[in-house]
């Protein structure tokens, strides 16, 4: 066993390394204006934004009270940064029952779709067991951190695509969803068989 790696019942715990990589990912991503603009664009700060958009992530789902959109966006710019997010993430990682990494053999569009389908099955299974999950994808989204995570977990040529924390928790309010009629498109292709 490597020095500094905790084990529990034969399982290796990479909690501290995960915290380090998430912290570095937060610094990289949250100091990128385009990244922060995109994140902010997906947050529905007020009830009226939630009702009109029917998508995104609500303030309630993030554990915050609704606020007028202009105030929420200003709050994000002033108070939400890498340091505060890293502190929250570390607390959440240490309080989680487990961390899970979803990997793929290749790093191409087909593999990304397969990972998405795998995650769907994982999330649905966890939900039926009343186990919550949350993404901590910073180390999978920042290329140099993804390489370090890959090396640290001794994945060889496999690619870490998702980092999840899982465990029992009080469920947060669900994010709004558009009616399926707004997101499904009819195919114009005709079967030749």
mmCIF file of N, CA and C in Angstrom, residues 178-184:
data_model
loop_
_atom_site.group_PDB
_atom_site.id
_atom_site.type_symbol
_atom_site.label_atom_id
_atom_site.label_comp_id
_atom_site.label_asym_id
_atom_site.label_seq_id
_atom_site.Cartn_x
_atom_site.Cartn_y
_atom_site.Cartn_z
ATOM 1 N N UNK A 178 -38.749 20.777 -19.192
ATOM 2 C CA UNK A 178 -39.699 21.129 -20.249
ATOM 3 C C UNK A 178 -40.577 19.915 -20.557
ATOM 4 N N UNK A 179 -41.785 20.153 -21.031
ATOM 5 C CA UNK A 179 -42.618 19.024 -21.470
ATOM 6 C C UNK A 179 -41.921 18.291 -22.619
ATOM 7 N N UNK A 180 -42.101 16.992 -22.677
ATOM 8 C CA UNK A 180 -41.395 16.212 -23.692
ATOM 9 C C UNK A 180 -41.729 16.674 -25.110
ATOM 10 N N UNK A 181 -42.910 17.246 -25.310
ATOM 11 C CA UNK A 181 -43.288 17.721 -26.647
ATOM 12 C C UNK A 181 -42.360 18.848 -27.128
ATOM 13 N N UNK A 182 -41.748 19.563 -26.177
ATOM 14 C CA UNK A 182 -40.859 20.668 -26.556
ATOM 15 C C UNK A 182 -39.447 20.201 -26.892
ATOM 16 N N UNK A 183 -39.084 18.984 -26.509
ATOM 17 C CA UNK A 183 -37.704 18.551 -26.723
ATOM 18 C C UNK A 183 -37.557 17.371 -27.677
ATOM 19 N N UNK A 184 -38.642 16.671 -27.980
ATOM 20 C CA UNK A 184 -38.576 15.561 -28.922
ATOM 21 C C UNK A 184 -38.890 16.060 -30.324
#
